Tab-separated table of C-alpha atoms in Angstrom:
chain	number	residue	atom	x	y	z
W	181	MET	CA	0.064	-0.040	0.011
W	182	VAL	CA	1.165	3.388	-0.876
W	183	PRO	CA	1.329	5.581	2.257
W	184	LEU	CA	-0.386	8.860	2.671
W	185	VAL	CA	2.500	11.300	2.952
W	186	ALA	CA	2.112	14.721	4.409
W	187	VAL	CA	3.392	17.753	2.385
W	188	VAL	CA	5.706	19.853	4.625
W	189	SER	CA	7.232	23.207	3.692
W	190	GLY	CA	8.236	26.477	5.193
W	191	PRO	CA	11.511	27.796	6.943
W	192	ARG	CA	11.298	25.642	10.039
W	193	ALA	CA	10.721	22.480	7.919
W	194	GLN	CA	13.702	23.476	5.732
W	195	LEU	CA	15.787	23.929	8.813
W	196	PHE	CA	14.960	20.504	9.996
W	197	ALA	CA	15.675	18.963	6.702
W	198	CYS	CA	19.172	20.784	6.549
W	199	LEU	CA	19.957	19.220	9.974
W	200	LEU	CA	18.953	15.855	8.802
W	201	ARG	CA	21.107	16.149	5.720
W	202	LEU	CA	24.128	17.188	7.726
W	203	GLY	CA	23.563	14.367	10.211
W	204	THR	CA	23.129	11.805	7.511
W	205	GLN	CA	26.346	12.789	5.899
W	206	GLN	CA	28.145	12.089	9.143
W	207	ALA	CA	26.034	8.997	10.091
W	208	GLY	CA	28.683	6.663	8.520
W	209	LEU	CA	31.212	7.437	11.078
W	210	LEU	CA	28.854	6.436	13.813
W	211	GLN	CA	27.624	3.138	12.589
W	212	LEU	CA	27.441	0.426	15.066
W	213	HIS	CA	28.801	-3.043	14.350
W	214	THR	CA	27.317	-6.461	15.183
W	215	GLY	CA	27.448	-8.105	18.630
W	216	ALA	CA	30.350	-10.073	19.495
W	217	SER	CA	30.393	-13.761	18.189
W	218	HIS	CA	32.551	-15.259	20.955
W	219	ALA	CA	30.954	-17.624	23.329
W	220	ALA	CA	29.052	-16.192	26.221
W	221	ARG	CA	30.655	-16.122	29.749
W	222	ASN	CA	28.856	-16.661	32.908
W	223	HIS	CA	29.875	-13.539	34.507
W	224	TYR	CA	29.922	-9.978	33.577
W	225	GLU	CA	30.748	-6.615	35.273
W	226	VAL	CA	27.564	-5.121	33.773
W	227	LEU	CA	24.625	-7.292	32.721
W	228	VAL	CA	21.831	-5.547	30.920
W	229	LEU	CA	18.424	-7.201	30.559
W	230	GLY	CA	16.395	-6.301	27.584
W	231	GLY	CA	17.547	-5.150	24.167
W	232	GLY	CA	14.831	-2.334	23.724
W	233	SER	CA	15.463	1.323	23.889
W	234	GLY	CA	16.705	1.585	27.427
W	235	GLY	CA	18.951	-1.597	27.338
W	236	ILE	CA	20.699	-0.780	24.144
W	237	THR	CA	21.377	2.747	25.190
W	238	MET	CA	22.821	1.799	28.574
W	239	ALA	CA	24.877	-0.931	27.100
W	240	ALA	CA	26.480	1.722	24.830
W	241	ARG	CA	27.108	3.853	27.972
W	242	MET	CA	28.465	0.985	30.005
W	243	LYS	CA	30.784	-0.089	27.133
W	244	ARG	CA	32.457	3.239	27.451
W	245	LYS	CA	32.666	2.952	31.328
W	246	VAL	CA	33.896	-0.662	31.942
W	247	GLY	CA	34.950	-1.966	28.301
W	248	ALA	CA	32.836	-3.798	25.728
W	249	GLU	CA	34.163	-7.308	26.812
W	250	ASN	CA	32.660	-6.782	30.387
W	251	VAL	CA	29.255	-5.839	29.175
W	252	ALA	CA	26.370	-8.349	27.967
W	253	ILE	CA	22.795	-7.902	26.893
W	254	VAL	CA	20.102	-10.719	27.375
W	255	GLU	CA	17.606	-10.355	24.487
W	256	PRO	CA	15.727	-12.997	22.591
W	257	SER	CA	14.414	-10.884	19.758
W	258	GLU	CA	16.024	-10.774	16.315
W	259	ARG	CA	14.911	-7.132	15.517
W	260	HIS	CA	14.779	-3.741	17.249
W	261	PHE	CA	11.970	-1.479	16.478
W	262	TYR	CA	11.553	2.152	16.963
W	263	GLN	CA	8.031	2.043	18.086
W	264	PRO	CA	7.052	5.807	18.394
W	265	ILE	CA	6.956	5.876	14.576
W	266	TRP	CA	4.099	3.182	14.623
W	267	THR	CA	1.598	6.065	15.144
W	268	LEU	CA	2.465	7.265	11.540
W	269	VAL	CA	2.570	3.756	10.171
W	270	GLY	CA	-0.990	3.147	11.424
W	271	ALA	CA	-2.085	6.242	9.479
W	272	GLY	CA	-0.236	5.523	6.341
W	273	ALA	CA	2.440	8.357	6.704
W	274	LYS	CA	5.419	6.019	7.104
W	275	GLN	CA	6.241	2.422	6.047
W	276	LEU	CA	6.666	-0.279	8.813
W	277	SER	CA	9.930	-1.250	7.340
W	278	SER	CA	11.281	1.992	8.395
W	279	SER	CA	10.725	1.355	12.021
W	280	GLY	CA	12.929	-1.769	12.533
W	281	ARG	CA	16.473	-2.944	12.049
W	282	PRO	CA	18.271	-6.208	12.979
W	283	MET	CA	19.121	-6.364	16.767
W	284	ALA	CA	22.765	-7.378	15.872
W	285	SER	CA	23.184	-4.046	14.182
W	286	VAL	CA	22.183	-2.008	17.253
W	287	ILE	CA	24.129	-3.889	19.876
W	288	PRO	CA	27.309	-1.977	20.547
W	289	SER	CA	30.327	-3.680	18.987
W	290	GLY	CA	32.251	-6.067	21.257
W	291	VAL	CA	29.073	-6.231	23.700
W	292	GLU	CA	28.068	-9.778	24.161
W	293	TRP	CA	24.477	-10.583	22.991
W	294	ILE	CA	23.062	-13.417	24.877
W	295	LYS	CA	20.254	-14.493	22.654
W	296	ALA	CA	17.848	-15.939	25.396
W	297	ARG	CA	14.940	-15.038	27.417
W	298	VAL	CA	15.218	-14.279	31.285
W	299	THR	CA	13.332	-16.706	33.356
W	300	GLU	CA	14.263	-15.738	36.912
W	301	LEU	CA	16.251	-13.081	38.717
W	302	ASN	CA	18.136	-13.811	41.899
W	303	PRO	CA	19.452	-10.493	43.226
W	304	ASP	CA	20.500	-11.994	46.483
W	305	LYS	CA	23.035	-14.070	44.692
W	306	ASN	CA	23.854	-11.595	41.884
W	307	CYS	CA	22.706	-13.860	39.147
W	308	ILE	CA	19.961	-14.388	36.546
W	309	HIS	CA	18.628	-17.604	34.754
W	310	THR	CA	17.679	-17.961	31.090
W	311	ASP	CA	15.353	-20.119	29.120
W	312	ASN	CA	18.321	-22.199	27.813
W	313	ASP	CA	19.314	-23.097	31.297
W	314	GLU	CA	22.109	-20.737	31.759
W	315	GLN	CA	23.043	-18.977	34.978
W	316	ILE	CA	24.705	-15.640	34.406
W	317	SER	CA	26.259	-13.590	37.350
W	318	TYR	CA	27.025	-10.034	37.461
W	319	ARG	CA	28.550	-7.225	39.542
W	320	TYR	CA	25.993	-4.642	38.372
W	321	LEU	CA	22.480	-5.430	36.902
W	322	ILE	CA	20.472	-2.997	34.780
W	323	ILE	CA	16.859	-3.971	34.279
W	324	ALA	CA	15.372	-2.765	30.876
W	325	LEU	CA	12.628	-5.286	30.205
W	326	GLY	CA	10.071	-2.921	28.906
W	327	ILE	CA	6.280	-3.277	29.261
W	328	GLN	CA	4.094	-6.446	28.323
W	329	LEU	CA	1.163	-6.211	26.074
W	330	ASN	CA	-1.817	-8.204	27.495
W	331	TYR	CA	-4.340	-8.314	24.454
W	332	GLU	CA	-5.687	-11.553	25.955
W	333	LYS	CA	-7.191	-9.639	28.876
W	334	ILE	CA	-9.683	-8.298	26.349
W	335	LYS	CA	-12.206	-11.277	25.618
W	336	GLY	CA	-12.163	-11.959	21.760
W	337	LEU	CA	-8.447	-10.971	21.417
W	338	PRO	CA	-5.862	-11.370	20.068
W	339	GLU	CA	-7.795	-13.740	17.638
W	340	GLY	CA	-10.138	-11.070	16.778
W	341	PHE	CA	-7.361	-9.355	14.614
W	342	ALA	CA	-7.864	-12.147	12.134
W	343	HIS	CA	-10.972	-10.135	11.229
W	344	PRO	CA	-10.996	-6.936	9.119
W	345	LYS	CA	-11.938	-3.497	10.448
W	346	ILE	CA	-9.625	-3.762	13.526
W	347	GLY	CA	-6.021	-2.859	14.234
W	348	SER	CA	-3.751	-1.781	16.971
W	349	ASN	CA	-0.683	0.462	16.634
W	350	TYR	CA	1.078	-1.160	19.573
W	351	SER	CA	2.069	-4.343	17.967
W	352	VAL	CA	4.286	-4.996	14.818
W	353	LYS	CA	1.655	-7.681	13.894
W	354	THR	CA	-1.314	-5.312	13.980
W	355	VAL	CA	-0.106	-1.810	13.197
W	356	GLU	CA	-0.691	-2.217	9.413
W	357	LYS	CA	-4.122	-3.649	10.178
W	358	THR	CA	-5.008	-0.119	11.451
W	359	TRP	CA	-3.933	1.437	8.074
W	360	LYS	CA	-6.103	-1.144	6.178
W	361	ALA	CA	-9.147	-0.498	8.504
W	362	LEU	CA	-8.674	3.281	7.909
W	363	GLN	CA	-8.555	2.844	4.098
W	364	ASP	CA	-11.501	0.363	4.083
W	365	PHE	CA	-13.780	2.663	6.314
W	366	LYS	CA	-17.007	3.440	4.446
W	367	GLU	CA	-19.593	4.589	6.948
W	368	GLY	CA	-20.349	4.280	10.728
W	369	ASN	CA	-18.430	4.403	13.910
W	370	ALA	CA	-14.659	4.814	14.153
W	371	VAL	CA	-13.924	3.720	17.711
W	372	PHE	CA	-10.527	4.269	19.638
W	373	THR	CA	-9.921	2.836	23.041
W	374	PHE	CA	-7.663	3.468	26.123
W	375	PRO	CA	-7.365	0.702	28.700
W	376	ASN	CA	-7.655	0.745	32.471
W	377	THR	CA	-3.926	-0.078	32.989
W	378	PRO	CA	-0.493	1.765	32.835
W	379	VAL	CA	0.430	1.947	29.021
W	380	LYS	CA	3.591	3.198	27.131
W	381	CYS	CA	3.114	6.395	25.116
W	382	ALA	CA	-0.163	7.345	26.679
W	383	GLY	CA	-0.851	9.901	24.007
W	384	ALA	CA	-0.742	7.326	21.155
W	385	PRO	CA	-4.391	6.078	21.571
W	386	GLN	CA	-5.680	9.507	20.791
W	387	LYS	CA	-3.084	10.401	18.230
W	388	ILE	CA	-4.409	7.787	15.843
W	389	MET	CA	-7.890	9.307	16.360
W	390	TYR	CA	-6.811	12.707	15.289
W	391	LEU	CA	-4.881	11.278	12.288
W	392	SER	CA	-8.031	9.155	11.301
W	393	GLU	CA	-10.225	12.172	11.481
W	394	ALA	CA	-7.837	14.045	9.244
W	395	TYR	CA	-7.686	11.094	6.720
W	396	PHE	CA	-11.482	10.997	6.521
W	397	ARG	CA	-11.542	14.655	5.797
W	398	LYS	CA	-8.961	14.349	3.130
W	399	THR	CA	-10.804	11.448	1.518
W	400	GLY	CA	-14.148	12.968	1.666
W	401	LYS	CA	-15.523	10.494	4.338
W	402	ARG	CA	-15.710	12.755	7.293
W	403	SER	CA	-19.532	13.356	6.980
W	404	LYS	CA	-19.960	9.383	7.213
W	405	ALA	CA	-17.769	8.972	10.292
W	406	ASN	CA	-18.858	9.152	13.890
W	407	ILE	CA	-15.560	9.330	15.737
W	408	ILE	CA	-15.484	7.976	19.345
W	409	PHE	CA	-12.705	7.757	21.922
W	410	ASN	CA	-13.654	5.546	24.791
W	411	THR	CA	-11.025	5.948	27.448
W	412	SER	CA	-10.812	4.425	30.992
W	413	LEU	CA	-9.361	7.626	32.260
W	414	GLY	CA	-11.205	10.779	33.697
W	415	ALA	CA	-9.303	13.340	31.708
W	416	ILE	CA	-8.112	13.695	28.177
W	417	PHE	CA	-4.482	14.242	29.195
W	418	GLY	CA	-2.791	14.571	32.477
W	419	VAL	CA	-1.152	18.083	32.077
W	420	LYS	CA	-3.741	20.799	32.006
W	421	LYS	CA	-1.936	23.068	29.639
W	422	TYR	CA	-2.077	20.430	26.931
W	423	ALA	CA	-5.482	19.010	28.042
W	424	ASP	CA	-6.935	22.489	27.304
W	425	ALA	CA	-5.432	22.642	23.832
W	426	LEU	CA	-6.727	18.933	23.041
W	427	GLN	CA	-10.300	19.802	24.328
W	428	GLU	CA	-10.306	22.706	21.830
W	429	ILE	CA	-9.440	20.299	19.037
W	430	ILE	CA	-11.948	17.876	20.203
W	431	ARG	CA	-14.775	20.601	20.010
W	432	GLU	CA	-13.648	21.948	16.782
W	433	ARG	CA	-13.443	18.614	14.947
W	434	ASN	CA	-16.664	17.248	16.546
W	435	LEU	CA	-15.200	14.163	18.106
W	436	THR	CA	-16.859	12.189	20.852
W	437	VAL	CA	-15.013	11.445	24.010
W	438	ASN	CA	-16.470	9.082	26.746
W	439	TYR	CA	-14.591	8.882	30.027
W	440	LYS	CA	-14.382	5.905	32.417
W	441	GLN	CA	-15.214	3.489	29.644
W	442	ASN	CA	-12.952	0.391	29.394
W	443	LEU	CA	-12.963	-2.011	26.623
W	444	ILE	CA	-13.693	-5.599	27.942
W	445	GLU	CA	-14.695	-7.564	24.846
W	446	VAL	CA	-14.332	-7.527	21.182
W	447	ARG	CA	-16.809	-9.425	18.875
W	448	ALA	CA	-14.984	-9.224	15.754
W	449	ASP	CA	-17.259	-11.338	13.770
W	450	LYS	CA	-20.161	-8.913	14.580
W	451	GLN	CA	-17.989	-5.768	14.509
W	452	GLU	CA	-18.945	-4.959	18.059
W	453	ALA	CA	-17.036	-3.730	20.955
W	454	VAL	CA	-18.154	-3.953	24.604
W	455	PHE	CA	-17.201	-1.510	27.215
W	456	GLU	CA	-17.658	-1.548	31.020
W	457	ASN	CA	-18.525	1.707	32.894
W	458	LEU	CA	-15.813	2.029	35.389
W	459	ASP	CA	-18.057	4.350	37.656
W	460	LYS	CA	-20.651	1.683	37.596
W	461	PRO	CA	-18.835	-1.782	37.577
W	462	GLY	CA	-21.020	-4.402	35.982
W	463	GLU	CA	-22.826	-1.792	33.633
W	464	THR	CA	-21.799	-2.341	29.926
W	465	GLN	CA	-22.357	-0.900	26.727
W	466	VAL	CA	-22.035	-2.535	23.237
W	467	ILE	CA	-21.048	-0.288	20.331
W	468	SER	CA	-20.946	-1.403	16.696
W	469	TYR	CA	-17.916	-0.335	14.676
W	470	GLU	CA	-16.939	0.231	11.099
W	471	MET	CA	-13.219	0.690	12.380
W	472	LEU	CA	-11.771	-0.136	15.846
W	473	HIS	CA	-8.293	0.758	17.107
W	474	VAL	CA	-7.567	-1.155	20.326
W	475	THR	CA	-4.922	-0.039	22.818
W	476	PRO	CA	-4.322	-3.299	24.922
W	477	PRO	CA	-3.986	-3.578	28.531
W	478	MET	CA	-0.334	-3.595	29.626
W	479	GLY	CA	1.695	-4.474	32.591
W	480	PRO	CA	5.035	-5.434	33.894
W	481	PRO	CA	6.863	-8.496	32.215
W	482	ASP	CA	5.796	-11.880	33.908
W	483	VAL	CA	9.355	-12.573	34.763
W	484	LEU	CA	9.295	-9.436	37.112
W	485	LYS	CA	5.868	-10.024	38.780
W	486	THR	CA	7.059	-12.393	41.211
W	487	SER	CA	10.753	-11.326	41.335
W	488	PRO	CA	12.544	-9.894	44.421
W	489	VAL	CA	13.187	-6.771	42.547
W	490	ALA	CA	9.516	-5.868	41.977
W	491	ASP	CA	7.068	-3.760	44.048
W	492	ALA	CA	3.735	-4.865	44.883
W	493	ALA	CA	2.332	-4.108	41.413
W	494	GLY	CA	5.273	-5.928	39.734
W	495	TRP	CA	7.271	-3.145	38.570
W	496	VAL	CA	11.090	-2.706	39.185
W	497	ASP	CA	11.206	-0.816	42.436
W	498	VAL	CA	13.587	2.076	41.944
W	499	ASP	CA	14.411	5.333	43.563
W	500	LYS	CA	12.692	7.874	41.479
W	501	GLU	CA	15.634	10.343	41.358
W	502	THR	CA	18.612	8.127	40.978
W	503	LEU	CA	17.103	4.937	39.304
W	504	GLN	CA	18.972	2.783	41.700
W	505	HIS	CA	17.058	-0.234	43.259
W	506	LYS	CA	15.536	0.537	46.728
W	507	ARG	CA	16.891	-2.713	48.173
W	508	TYR	CA	19.611	-3.975	45.981
W	509	PRO	CA	22.337	-1.148	45.522
W	510	ASN	CA	23.976	-2.895	42.527
W	511	VAL	CA	20.656	-3.177	40.713
W	512	PHE	CA	19.308	-0.501	38.516
W	513	GLY	CA	16.112	-0.053	36.383
W	514	ILE	CA	15.230	2.082	33.337
W	515	GLY	CA	12.303	2.743	31.141
W	516	ASP	CA	8.907	1.113	31.057
W	517	CYS	CA	9.461	-1.721	33.437
W	518	THR	CA	10.177	0.483	36.410
W	519	ASN	CA	7.694	2.100	38.926
W	520	LEU	CA	8.953	5.695	38.007
W	521	PRO	CA	5.865	7.874	38.316
W	522	THR	CA	6.119	9.492	34.779
W	523	SER	CA	4.805	8.626	31.551
W	524	LYS	CA	6.385	5.767	29.812
W	525	THR	CA	8.103	7.213	26.566
W	526	ALA	CA	11.223	6.968	24.717
W	527	ALA	CA	11.848	10.458	25.440
W	528	ALA	CA	11.803	9.650	29.148
W	529	ILE	CA	14.362	6.785	28.728
W	530	ALA	CA	16.605	9.053	27.046
W	531	ALA	CA	16.494	11.574	29.831
W	532	GLN	CA	16.836	8.659	32.484
W	533	SER	CA	19.761	7.167	30.460
W	534	GLY	CA	21.981	10.396	31.236
W	535	ILE	CA	20.951	10.235	35.024
W	536	LEU	CA	21.499	6.518	35.342
W	537	ASP	CA	24.893	6.725	33.637
W	538	ARG	CA	25.952	9.186	36.185
W	539	THR	CA	24.389	7.109	39.136
W	540	ILE	CA	26.238	4.054	38.144
W	541	SER	CA	29.524	5.884	37.739
W	542	LEU	CA	29.344	7.102	41.350
W	543	ILE	CA	28.185	3.906	42.698
W	544	MET	CA	31.165	2.121	41.175
W	545	LYS	CA	33.442	4.632	42.965
W	546	ASN	CA	31.726	3.940	46.340
W	547	GLN	CA	30.265	7.419	46.208
W	548	THR	CA	26.617	8.716	46.705
W	549	PRO	CA	24.539	9.502	43.531
W	550	THR	CA	23.989	13.282	43.217
W	551	LYS	CA	22.241	13.708	39.786
W	552	LYS	CA	18.525	13.522	40.132
W	553	TYR	CA	15.920	12.642	37.522
W	554	ASP	CA	13.127	15.169	37.540
W	555	GLY	CA	10.707	12.961	35.718
W	556	TYR	CA	11.100	14.577	32.280
W	557	THR	CA	9.027	13.033	29.647
W	558	SER	CA	7.669	14.027	26.348
W	559	CYS	CA	4.550	13.194	24.134
W	560	PRO	CA	4.595	14.546	20.561
W	561	LEU	CA	0.728	14.612	20.202
W	562	VAL	CA	0.084	14.182	16.627
W	563	THR	CA	-3.058	16.119	15.808
W	564	GLY	CA	-2.934	15.823	11.935
W	565	TYR	CA	-0.764	14.827	9.004
W	566	ASN	CA	1.509	17.915	9.335
W	567	ARG	CA	0.715	19.059	12.947
W	568	VAL	CA	1.912	18.294	16.362
W	569	ILE	CA	1.579	19.635	19.942
W	570	LEU	CA	4.836	18.776	21.763
W	571	ALA	CA	3.973	17.995	25.385
W	572	GLU	CA	6.933	17.930	27.754
W	573	PHE	CA	6.552	17.714	31.412
W	574	ASP	CA	7.975	16.364	34.759
W	575	TYR	CA	6.914	14.293	37.742
W	576	LYS	CA	4.547	17.158	39.057
W	577	ALA	CA	2.786	17.174	35.655
W	578	GLU	CA	4.144	20.734	35.121
W	579	PRO	CA	5.193	21.639	31.580
W	580	LEU	CA	9.066	21.361	31.061
W	581	GLU	CA	9.258	22.881	27.628
W	582	THR	CA	12.368	22.792	25.502
W	583	PHE	CA	11.599	25.605	22.944
W	584	PRO	CA	11.141	29.298	23.594
W	585	PHE	CA	7.565	29.202	22.212
W	586	ASP	CA	4.147	27.985	23.308
W	587	GLN	CA	4.329	24.318	22.751
W	588	SER	CA	0.480	23.839	23.248
W	589	LYS	CA	-0.081	25.078	19.902
W	590	GLU	CA	-0.236	22.810	16.925
W	591	ARG	CA	2.913	23.253	14.758
W	592	LEU	CA	4.225	22.009	11.454
W	593	SER	CA	8.017	22.310	12.781
W	594	MET	CA	7.125	19.847	15.582
W	595	TYR	CA	5.507	17.226	13.184
W	596	VAL	CA	8.884	17.434	11.215
W	597	MET	CA	10.671	16.789	14.398
W	598	LYS	CA	8.565	13.945	15.351
W	599	ALA	CA	8.460	12.176	11.921
W	600	ASP	CA	11.966	12.766	10.649
W	601	LEU	CA	14.369	14.218	13.177
W	602	MET	CA	13.680	12.176	16.302
W	603	PRO	CA	14.029	8.880	14.441
W	604	PHE	CA	17.400	10.105	13.129
W	605	LEU	CA	18.334	11.180	16.737
W	606	TYR	CA	17.204	7.780	18.017
W	607	TRP	CA	19.058	5.418	15.633
W	608	ASN	CA	22.213	7.599	15.467
W	609	MET	CA	22.475	9.162	18.953
W	610	MET	CA	20.289	7.821	21.720
W	611	LEU	CA	21.080	3.983	20.955
W	612	ARG	CA	24.801	4.930	20.802
W	613	GLY	CA	24.682	6.513	24.241
W	614	TYR	CA	25.002	10.093	23.182
W	615	TRP	CA	21.582	11.535	23.665
W	616	GLY	CA	20.344	12.118	27.177
W	617	GLY	CA	17.283	14.264	26.388
W	618	PRO	CA	16.922	17.875	25.515
W	619	ALA	CA	18.047	19.439	28.957
W	620	ILE	CA	21.014	21.025	27.503
W	621	LEU	CA	18.975	22.505	24.611
W	622	ARG	CA	16.544	23.753	27.131
W	623	LYS	CA	19.212	25.552	29.045
W	624	LEU	CA	20.658	27.040	25.888
W	625	PHE	CA	17.355	28.537	24.651
W	626	HIS	CA	16.436	29.878	28.048
W	627	LEU	CA	19.948	31.406	28.517
W	628	GLY	CA	19.433	32.993	25.002
W	629	MET	CA	16.201	34.443	26.054
W	630	SER	CA	17.452	35.789	29.386
């Protein structure tokens, strides 16, 4: 299928394009090599669990600290995906192929890739076990196992994805089904959901709604589409400044938002979705759909739920300022698998990586960590094929913006950043351990304005 590509122009877009061209010319100097091919040992100075954003980023940073031969990553997957771009894949603005690369190409050269799944953590003995019956010990452990998608907690899924008219931007297996459902839409309800659990990229469930509405307008189908966002939450967004801006868009575009509505069943053969009213447990409503986008319930990976490193809810129990484990001083966590009280995004992981790098450096020297993570996270709220509201905020849900303009306004420049600049930064800077978030840019901009 040919993607629907936004037309971007203007001075800001040209500036971003220029930066991308300059970066691409230099990218060859930064290319990563494949992982080491020598046999895995049973002990490492630093052991990283997970080959996602946090795991690869921290492996790159630890390689520079203790040497590649003293670092290993445990990860079973053959491919690594830049998942934030799947919002645009589901809307036909990017190809799925652009989001993935071989895992071997992103693991830092010389770092050992243990191609296995973690089955048990034993922090009291400083070791872990894998599904190929190996025991691996460590001096320092970094847990970056991500978040688990639980489609099966919705009755009728995941088998319902075999039917048409239904998709989900949260899985490589179902994101293209969203684009197919969008293209095949004729007339009726277009329904978008948000589950009653923590999720990664909490803005994504509504981003695809705005993109779908824009697509319907572009293709002359808007008058035939009743667009419904059923969310288990009680507000459209957790930060008032951006919530106010989104509410205005919702009003202007005639979108229906129903709060405290949780998807509990999909009857894909009948094109019906069943929602429970969280304010009145047991009360349900059946909505027929012409298109359904499902955001699945999510939770900590199974291996963590009963692990000694987990809190009562199953998340890695870390100090929210240093990312050091609360009970095991040589264990650290980063990203979606932790109980850090901030939105689970790639931008948050970038900011966390710089803090964790400094924390581990000091711990290795028997010093007390001093650098503190403020909860920085970012959500580029895509509101159309060429517009983004760039939400940035901290633990207190207060805006923590990078640029010297009002980021609650829809902007073309922020769309270009989301669609083109951020993927480049991710592959060529963050995964190599050179991007710790925009804090330094924020300081430079605000110094320039003072």
